[in-house]
GROMACS .gro file of C-alpha atoms in nm:
model
  335
    1UNK     CA    1   1.489   1.130  -5.981
    2UNK     CA    2   1.580   0.947  -5.729
    3UNK     CA    3   1.482   1.043  -5.368
    4UNK     CA    4   1.505   0.888  -4.975
    5UNK     CA    5   1.431   0.959  -4.645
    6UNK     CA    6   1.678   0.875  -4.403
    7UNK     CA    7   1.824   0.926  -4.030
    8UNK     CA    8   2.133   1.164  -3.997
    9UNK     CA    9   2.403   1.124  -3.764
   10UNK     CA   10   2.252   1.382  -3.505
   11UNK     CA   11   1.911   1.151  -3.514
   12UNK     CA   12   1.706   1.380  -3.743
   13UNK     CA   13   1.518   1.276  -4.034
   14UNK     CA   14   1.636   1.436  -4.405
   15UNK     CA   15   1.570   1.403  -4.768
   16UNK     CA   16   1.875   1.282  -4.993
   17UNK     CA   17   1.890   1.245  -5.374
   18UNK     CA   18   2.037   0.952  -5.501
   19UNK     CA   19   2.281   0.948  -5.776
   20UNK     CA   20   2.177   0.778  -6.112
   21UNK     CA   21   2.443   0.480  -6.037
   22UNK     CA   22   2.252   0.441  -5.681
   23UNK     CA   23   2.622   0.479  -5.464
   24UNK     CA   24   2.557   0.773  -5.317
   25UNK     CA   25   2.318   1.015  -5.133
   26UNK     CA   26   2.347   1.381  -5.170
   27UNK     CA   27   2.172   1.515  -4.863
   28UNK     CA   28   1.953   1.802  -4.909
   29UNK     CA   29   1.992   2.098  -4.689
   30UNK     CA   30   1.605   2.292  -4.579
   31UNK     CA   31   1.368   2.008  -4.625
   32UNK     CA   32   1.353   1.784  -4.273
   33UNK     CA   33   1.111   1.567  -4.433
   34UNK     CA   34   0.969   1.453  -4.783
   35UNK     CA   35   0.590   1.588  -4.643
   36UNK     CA   36   0.743   1.915  -4.607
   37UNK     CA   37   0.976   1.896  -4.950
   38UNK     CA   38   0.614   1.842  -5.139
   39UNK     CA   39   0.429   2.099  -4.971
   40UNK     CA   40   0.740   2.380  -5.025
   41UNK     CA   41   0.737   2.262  -5.381
   42UNK     CA   42   0.324   2.286  -5.434
   43UNK     CA   43   0.362   2.616  -5.219
   44UNK     CA   44   0.564   2.692  -5.522
   45UNK     CA   45   0.394   2.566  -5.826
   46UNK     CA   46   0.647   2.381  -5.947
   47UNK     CA   47   0.771   2.028  -5.948
   48UNK     CA   48   0.920   1.805  -5.673
   49UNK     CA   49   1.242   1.739  -5.975
   50UNK     CA   50   1.272   2.164  -5.959
   51UNK     CA   51   1.234   2.172  -5.613
   52UNK     CA   52   1.490   1.930  -5.503
   53UNK     CA   53   1.773   2.102  -5.791
   54UNK     CA   54   1.719   2.422  -5.660
   55UNK     CA   55   1.817   2.346  -5.286
   56UNK     CA   56   2.179   2.313  -5.217
   57UNK     CA   57   2.348   2.075  -5.035
   58UNK     CA   58   2.735   1.912  -5.060
   59UNK     CA   59   2.752   1.599  -4.818
   60UNK     CA   60   2.762   1.260  -4.934
   61UNK     CA   61   2.658   0.961  -4.775
   62UNK     CA   62   2.705   0.582  -4.895
   63UNK     CA   63   2.401   0.444  -4.992
   64UNK     CA   64   2.471   0.075  -4.926
   65UNK     CA   65   2.566   0.175  -4.574
   66UNK     CA   66   2.268   0.355  -4.488
   67UNK     CA   67   2.054   0.072  -4.552
   68UNK     CA   68   2.276  -0.150  -4.415
   69UNK     CA   69   2.257   0.017  -4.062
   70UNK     CA   70   1.851   0.073  -4.120
   71UNK     CA   71   1.882   0.435  -4.144
   72UNK     CA   72   1.657   0.439  -4.440
   73UNK     CA   73   1.312   0.545  -4.377
   74UNK     CA   74   0.967   0.528  -4.575
   75UNK     CA   75   1.057   0.796  -4.902
   76UNK     CA   76   0.723   0.938  -4.726
   77UNK     CA   77   0.550   0.991  -4.450
   78UNK     CA   78   0.324   1.295  -4.216
   79UNK     CA   79   0.441   1.418  -3.881
   80UNK     CA   80   0.083   1.283  -3.766
   81UNK     CA   81   0.057   0.925  -3.843
   82UNK     CA   82  -0.361   0.956  -3.861
   83UNK     CA   83  -0.330   1.199  -4.154
   84UNK     CA   84  -0.205   0.905  -4.376
   85UNK     CA   85  -0.423   0.669  -4.535
   86UNK     CA   86  -0.336   0.329  -4.694
   87UNK     CA   87  -0.521   0.128  -4.913
   88UNK     CA   88  -0.520  -0.076  -5.220
   89UNK     CA   89  -0.624  -0.171  -5.537
   90UNK     CA   90  -0.709  -0.524  -5.655
   91UNK     CA   91  -0.775  -0.715  -5.985
   92UNK     CA   92  -0.583  -0.516  -6.156
   93UNK     CA   93  -0.388  -0.666  -6.359
   94UNK     CA   94  -0.346  -0.924  -6.633
   95UNK     CA   95  -0.354  -1.235  -6.526
   96UNK     CA   96  -0.397  -1.114  -6.157
   97UNK     CA   97  -0.737  -1.297  -6.153
   98UNK     CA   98  -0.614  -1.647  -6.176
   99UNK     CA   99  -0.454  -1.603  -5.898
  100UNK     CA  100  -0.699  -1.449  -5.653
  101UNK     CA  101  -1.006  -1.699  -5.872
  102UNK     CA  102  -0.808  -2.026  -5.717
  103UNK     CA  103  -0.800  -1.862  -5.398
  104UNK     CA  104  -1.202  -1.787  -5.405
  105UNK     CA  105  -1.371  -2.089  -5.634
  106UNK     CA  106  -1.546  -2.386  -5.434
  107UNK     CA  107  -1.594  -2.714  -5.560
  108UNK     CA  108  -1.955  -2.664  -5.637
  109UNK     CA  109  -1.832  -2.328  -5.828
  110UNK     CA  110  -1.581  -2.530  -6.021
  111UNK     CA  111  -1.808  -2.771  -6.131
  112UNK     CA  112  -2.062  -2.541  -6.250
  113UNK     CA  113  -1.931  -2.505  -6.622
  114UNK     CA  114  -1.903  -2.092  -6.747
  115UNK     CA  115  -2.033  -1.983  -6.362
  116UNK     CA  116  -1.839  -1.653  -6.283
  117UNK     CA  117  -1.699  -1.605  -5.963
  118UNK     CA  118  -1.771  -1.255  -5.807
  119UNK     CA  119  -1.337  -1.172  -5.849
  120UNK     CA  120  -1.345  -1.343  -6.189
  121UNK     CA  121  -1.657  -1.112  -6.306
  122UNK     CA  122  -1.491  -0.759  -6.131
  123UNK     CA  123  -1.162  -0.873  -6.315
  124UNK     CA  124  -1.373  -0.870  -6.656
  125UNK     CA  125  -1.537  -0.542  -6.584
  126UNK     CA  126  -1.199  -0.364  -6.572
  127UNK     CA  127  -1.065  -0.604  -6.900
  128UNK     CA  128  -1.314  -0.433  -7.073
  129UNK     CA  129  -1.336  -0.055  -6.957
  130UNK     CA  130  -1.078  -0.020  -6.707
  131UNK     CA  131  -0.868   0.186  -6.975
  132UNK     CA  132  -1.105   0.489  -7.063
  133UNK     CA  133  -1.001   0.746  -7.332
  134UNK     CA  134  -0.844   1.086  -7.122
  135UNK     CA  135  -1.091   1.259  -6.900
  136UNK     CA  136  -1.321   0.994  -6.871
  137UNK     CA  137  -1.416   0.772  -6.584
  138UNK     CA  138  -1.377   0.369  -6.666
  139UNK     CA  139  -1.478   0.099  -6.503
  140UNK     CA  140  -1.436   0.106  -6.089
  141UNK     CA  141  -1.144  -0.128  -5.925
  142UNK     CA  142  -1.158  -0.366  -5.656
  143UNK     CA  143  -1.120  -0.121  -5.360
  144UNK     CA  144  -0.940  -0.169  -4.970
  145UNK     CA  145  -0.837  -0.004  -4.669
  146UNK     CA  146  -0.515  -0.094  -4.496
  147UNK     CA  147  -0.482   0.113  -4.174
  148UNK     CA  148  -0.267   0.469  -4.181
  149UNK     CA  149   0.056   0.558  -4.133
  150UNK     CA  150   0.119   0.410  -3.811
  151UNK     CA  151   0.103   0.017  -3.978
  152UNK     CA  152   0.374   0.126  -4.229
  153UNK     CA  153   0.720  -0.041  -4.168
  154UNK     CA  154   1.054   0.115  -4.335
  155UNK     CA  155   1.315  -0.088  -4.550
  156UNK     CA  156   1.506  -0.341  -4.332
  157UNK     CA  157   1.221  -0.357  -4.063
  158UNK     CA  158   1.058  -0.630  -3.947
  159UNK     CA  159   0.690  -0.691  -4.089
  160UNK     CA  160   0.410  -0.729  -3.765
  161UNK     CA  161   0.207  -1.026  -3.800
  162UNK     CA  162  -0.063  -1.025  -3.568
  163UNK     CA  163  -0.108  -1.340  -3.321
  164UNK     CA  164  -0.468  -1.419  -3.457
  165UNK     CA  165  -0.323  -1.445  -3.805
  166UNK     CA  166  -0.372  -1.760  -4.029
  167UNK     CA  167  -0.113  -1.640  -4.253
  168UNK     CA  168   0.107  -1.337  -4.319
  169UNK     CA  169   0.216  -1.339  -4.689
  170UNK     CA  170   0.380  -1.102  -4.929
  171UNK     CA  171   0.233  -0.903  -5.263
  172UNK     CA  172   0.489  -0.726  -5.460
  173UNK     CA  173   0.322  -0.416  -5.554
  174UNK     CA  174   0.393  -0.061  -5.665
  175UNK     CA  175   0.260   0.217  -5.481
  176UNK     CA  176   0.188   0.555  -5.549
  177UNK     CA  177   0.253   0.861  -5.301
  178UNK     CA  178   0.046   1.163  -5.289
  179UNK     CA  179   0.031   1.477  -5.103
  180UNK     CA  180  -0.309   1.667  -5.070
  181UNK     CA  181  -0.243   2.058  -5.181
  182UNK     CA  182  -0.401   2.282  -4.985
  183UNK     CA  183  -0.739   2.327  -5.251
  184UNK     CA  184  -0.741   2.024  -5.222
  185UNK     CA  185  -0.621   1.864  -5.519
  186UNK     CA  186  -0.446   1.534  -5.530
  187UNK     CA  187  -0.083   1.548  -5.634
  188UNK     CA  188   0.152   1.257  -5.746
  189UNK     CA  189   0.485   1.288  -5.601
  190UNK     CA  190   0.636   0.970  -5.739
  191UNK     CA  191   0.594   0.591  -5.682
  192UNK     CA  192   0.814   0.321  -5.509
  193UNK     CA  193   0.803  -0.037  -5.415
  194UNK     CA  194   0.561  -0.188  -5.143
  195UNK     CA  195   0.513  -0.517  -5.041
  196UNK     CA  196   0.170  -0.495  -4.940
  197UNK     CA  197   0.170  -0.800  -4.745
  198UNK     CA  198  -0.193  -0.986  -4.664
  199UNK     CA  199  -0.323  -1.259  -4.446
  200UNK     CA  200  -0.406  -1.470  -4.753
  201UNK     CA  201  -0.585  -1.777  -4.543
  202UNK     CA  202  -0.800  -1.546  -4.424
  203UNK     CA  203  -0.913  -1.438  -4.714
  204UNK     CA  204  -0.947  -1.813  -4.900
  205UNK     CA  205  -1.226  -1.855  -4.634
  206UNK     CA  206  -1.439  -1.623  -4.833
  207UNK     CA  207  -1.377  -1.291  -5.054
  208UNK     CA  208  -1.582  -1.087  -4.800
  209UNK     CA  209  -1.278  -1.156  -4.561
  210UNK     CA  210  -1.108  -0.966  -4.804
  211UNK     CA  211  -1.126  -0.641  -4.570
  212UNK     CA  212  -1.001  -0.825  -4.304
  213UNK     CA  213  -0.696  -1.021  -4.441
  214UNK     CA  214  -0.585  -0.664  -4.521
  215UNK     CA  215  -0.578  -0.465  -4.197
  216UNK     CA  216  -0.193  -0.572  -4.136
  217UNK     CA  217   0.164  -0.382  -4.198
  218UNK     CA  218   0.278  -0.287  -4.546
  219UNK     CA  219   0.647  -0.200  -4.620
  220UNK     CA  220   0.731   0.094  -4.841
  221UNK     CA  221   1.034   0.228  -4.984
  222UNK     CA  222   1.347   0.263  -5.019
  223UNK     CA  223   1.304   0.534  -5.299
  224UNK     CA  224   1.025   0.725  -5.446
  225UNK     CA  225   1.131   0.750  -5.812
  226UNK     CA  226   0.994   1.099  -5.926
  227UNK     CA  227   0.843   1.109  -6.290
  228UNK     CA  228   0.646   0.903  -6.548
  229UNK     CA  229   0.733   0.519  -6.515
  230UNK     CA  230   0.829   0.282  -6.794
  231UNK     CA  231   0.497   0.148  -6.901
  232UNK     CA  232   0.656  -0.228  -6.890
  233UNK     CA  233   0.834  -0.285  -6.537
  234UNK     CA  234   0.998  -0.618  -6.482
  235UNK     CA  235   1.035  -0.732  -6.126
  236UNK     CA  236   1.177  -1.056  -5.879
  237UNK     CA  237   0.999  -1.140  -5.534
  238UNK     CA  238   1.141  -1.411  -5.346
  239UNK     CA  239   1.152  -1.509  -5.019
  240UNK     CA  240   1.481  -1.565  -4.847
  241UNK     CA  241   1.508  -1.823  -4.552
  242UNK     CA  242   1.793  -1.855  -4.373
  243UNK     CA  243   2.128  -1.851  -4.618
  244UNK     CA  244   1.892  -2.002  -4.901
  245UNK     CA  245   1.615  -1.882  -5.165
  246UNK     CA  246   1.338  -2.034  -5.083
  247UNK     CA  247   1.108  -1.926  -5.300
  248UNK     CA  248   1.148  -1.667  -5.639
  249UNK     CA  249   0.956  -1.567  -5.901
  250UNK     CA  250   0.961  -1.238  -6.139
  251UNK     CA  251   0.689  -1.027  -6.155
  252UNK     CA  252   0.529  -0.756  -6.406
  253UNK     CA  253   0.388  -0.451  -6.350
  254UNK     CA  254   0.331  -0.115  -6.514
  255UNK     CA  255   0.039  -0.002  -6.769
  256UNK     CA  256   0.117  -0.273  -7.034
  257UNK     CA  257   0.059  -0.532  -6.762
  258UNK     CA  258  -0.230  -0.417  -6.643
  259UNK     CA  259  -0.587  -0.372  -6.718
  260UNK     CA  260  -0.653  -0.068  -6.537
  261UNK     CA  261  -0.499   0.265  -6.590
  262UNK     CA  262  -0.363   0.478  -6.345
  263UNK     CA  263  -0.543   0.756  -6.419
  264UNK     CA  264  -0.813   0.508  -6.365
  265UNK     CA  265  -0.687   0.386  -6.030
  266UNK     CA  266  -0.629   0.753  -5.923
  267UNK     CA  267  -0.960   0.838  -5.976
  268UNK     CA  268  -1.201   0.618  -5.846
  269UNK     CA  269  -0.951   0.678  -5.543
  270UNK     CA  270  -0.943   1.039  -5.488
  271UNK     CA  271  -1.321   1.112  -5.640
  272UNK     CA  272  -1.381   1.079  -5.230
  273UNK     CA  273  -1.381   1.430  -5.099
  274UNK     CA  274  -1.277   1.239  -4.722
  275UNK     CA  275  -0.971   1.113  -4.940
  276UNK     CA  276  -0.914   1.495  -5.040
  277UNK     CA  277  -0.814   1.675  -4.748
  278UNK     CA  278  -0.591   1.953  -4.791
  279UNK     CA  279  -0.201   1.805  -4.569
  280UNK     CA  280  -0.281   1.477  -4.642
  281UNK     CA  281  -0.088   1.139  -4.737
  282UNK     CA  282  -0.231   0.848  -4.912
  283UNK     CA  283   0.014   0.583  -5.016
  284UNK     CA  284  -0.169   0.356  -5.296
  285UNK     CA  285  -0.086   0.032  -5.328
  286UNK     CA  286  -0.201  -0.079  -5.682
  287UNK     CA  287  -0.215  -0.456  -5.722
  288UNK     CA  288  -0.007  -0.740  -5.803
  289UNK     CA  289   0.019  -1.094  -6.017
  290UNK     CA  290   0.258  -1.268  -5.844
  291UNK     CA  291   0.158  -1.412  -5.447
  292UNK     CA  292   0.412  -1.715  -5.315
  293UNK     CA  293   0.116  -1.835  -5.157
  294UNK     CA  294  -0.093  -1.888  -5.471
  295UNK     CA  295   0.252  -2.159  -5.539
  296UNK     CA  296   0.164  -2.282  -5.183
  297UNK     CA  297   0.449  -2.163  -4.954
  298UNK     CA  298   0.405  -2.048  -4.601
  299UNK     CA  299   0.595  -1.853  -4.505
  300UNK     CA  300   0.750  -1.867  -4.149
  301UNK     CA  301   0.887  -1.584  -3.893
  302UNK     CA  302   1.251  -1.506  -3.996
  303UNK     CA  303   1.129  -1.534  -4.352
  304UNK     CA  304   1.279  -1.227  -4.527
  305UNK     CA  305   1.049  -1.109  -4.811
  306UNK     CA  306   1.261  -0.962  -5.077
  307UNK     CA  307   1.095  -0.769  -5.366
  308UNK     CA  308   1.339  -0.613  -5.694
  309UNK     CA  309   1.217  -0.349  -5.940
  310UNK     CA  310   1.527  -0.188  -6.072
  311UNK     CA  311   1.335   0.053  -6.206
  312UNK     CA  312   1.243   0.190  -5.884
  313UNK     CA  313   1.573   0.116  -5.759
  314UNK     CA  314   1.738  -0.068  -5.441
  315UNK     CA  315   1.536  -0.355  -5.361
  316UNK     CA  316   1.294  -0.387  -5.063
  317UNK     CA  317   1.378  -0.628  -4.816
  318UNK     CA  318   1.163  -0.719  -4.466
  319UNK     CA  319   1.184  -0.959  -4.232
  320UNK     CA  320   0.844  -1.169  -4.109
  321UNK     CA  321   0.818  -1.118  -3.723
  322UNK     CA  322   0.505  -1.260  -3.508
  323UNK     CA  323   0.381  -0.999  -3.261
  324UNK     CA  324   0.140  -1.015  -3.022
  325UNK     CA  325  -0.197  -0.866  -3.098
  326UNK     CA  326  -0.237  -0.715  -2.743
  327UNK     CA  327  -0.640  -0.687  -2.698
  328UNK     CA  328  -0.856  -1.014  -2.589
  329UNK     CA  329  -1.208  -1.081  -2.616
  330UNK     CA  330  -1.416  -0.925  -2.355
  331UNK     CA  331  -1.108  -0.602  -2.394
  332UNK     CA  332  -1.352  -0.338  -2.437
  333UNK     CA  333  -1.451  -0.177  -2.121
  334UNK     CA  334  -1.783   0.008  -2.044
  335UNK     CA  335  -1.781   0.375  -1.933
   0.00000   0.00000   0.00000
């Protein structure tokens, strides 16, 4: 099932079901948000698909028009952005280590044959132990925090890059969308397309700057796909500059192209009690192996990032915009 959040003609948030052809959206009567819909499904003890199927709603809207008019929202949010955690895991995809190693390896290390960078060592742990048997814990992945719900932008909205950033580059990824139930159980609603968006120049200076490089905006959507995913997912990541395509490259995701199982990545995120607070929303990025930055591309304000993963519905497109950080050295006041 393909679901979206949208703004109706009265300016209210609604949930809609995209038809199989991707042309129309059935407006659901009842829940005012995906969070409310998921909460109702959890309380009723049934799947999100079953909850949607039981809801009335005969109004049909043109999906392309909703996207064009900027009325499609992030597919899942919390009413209080502080109760949404945006996180991710890296070095999870076969081939992802090559791009990361090229960023982190210095000349001295290159000269030392057989020496592994920390990135390559962690990737190796994932290859060796990232897909454990069912019910067992495998190797820990790289993990990072991006921010709360306030950093997530909707499809079509600008991706703001602070003026202190050294770079703003796309990261096309699969995103898991979760709501924590009343008893602390994480419930996966489904998956969406994501642009994790990072500062790769800052990260390249030293891998310990990874945490800094990830504290940026991101984009998720437009759709939430329920149910199991195909193991082999193939998409295209591109950057448009004006009327031209500046850069374009296929990317692979899904478990067939990963050195960690999704279950292992979920376990290592939700094993922390602080990540199982009832009612909270989690948006978790699962990593990528394809970056324009690795090909020497430098995005500029006005460029449009486009992540196209057909199995997850309509593409996710967002322009890059530089914004003032709003804070300067010495800006902290003593009380």
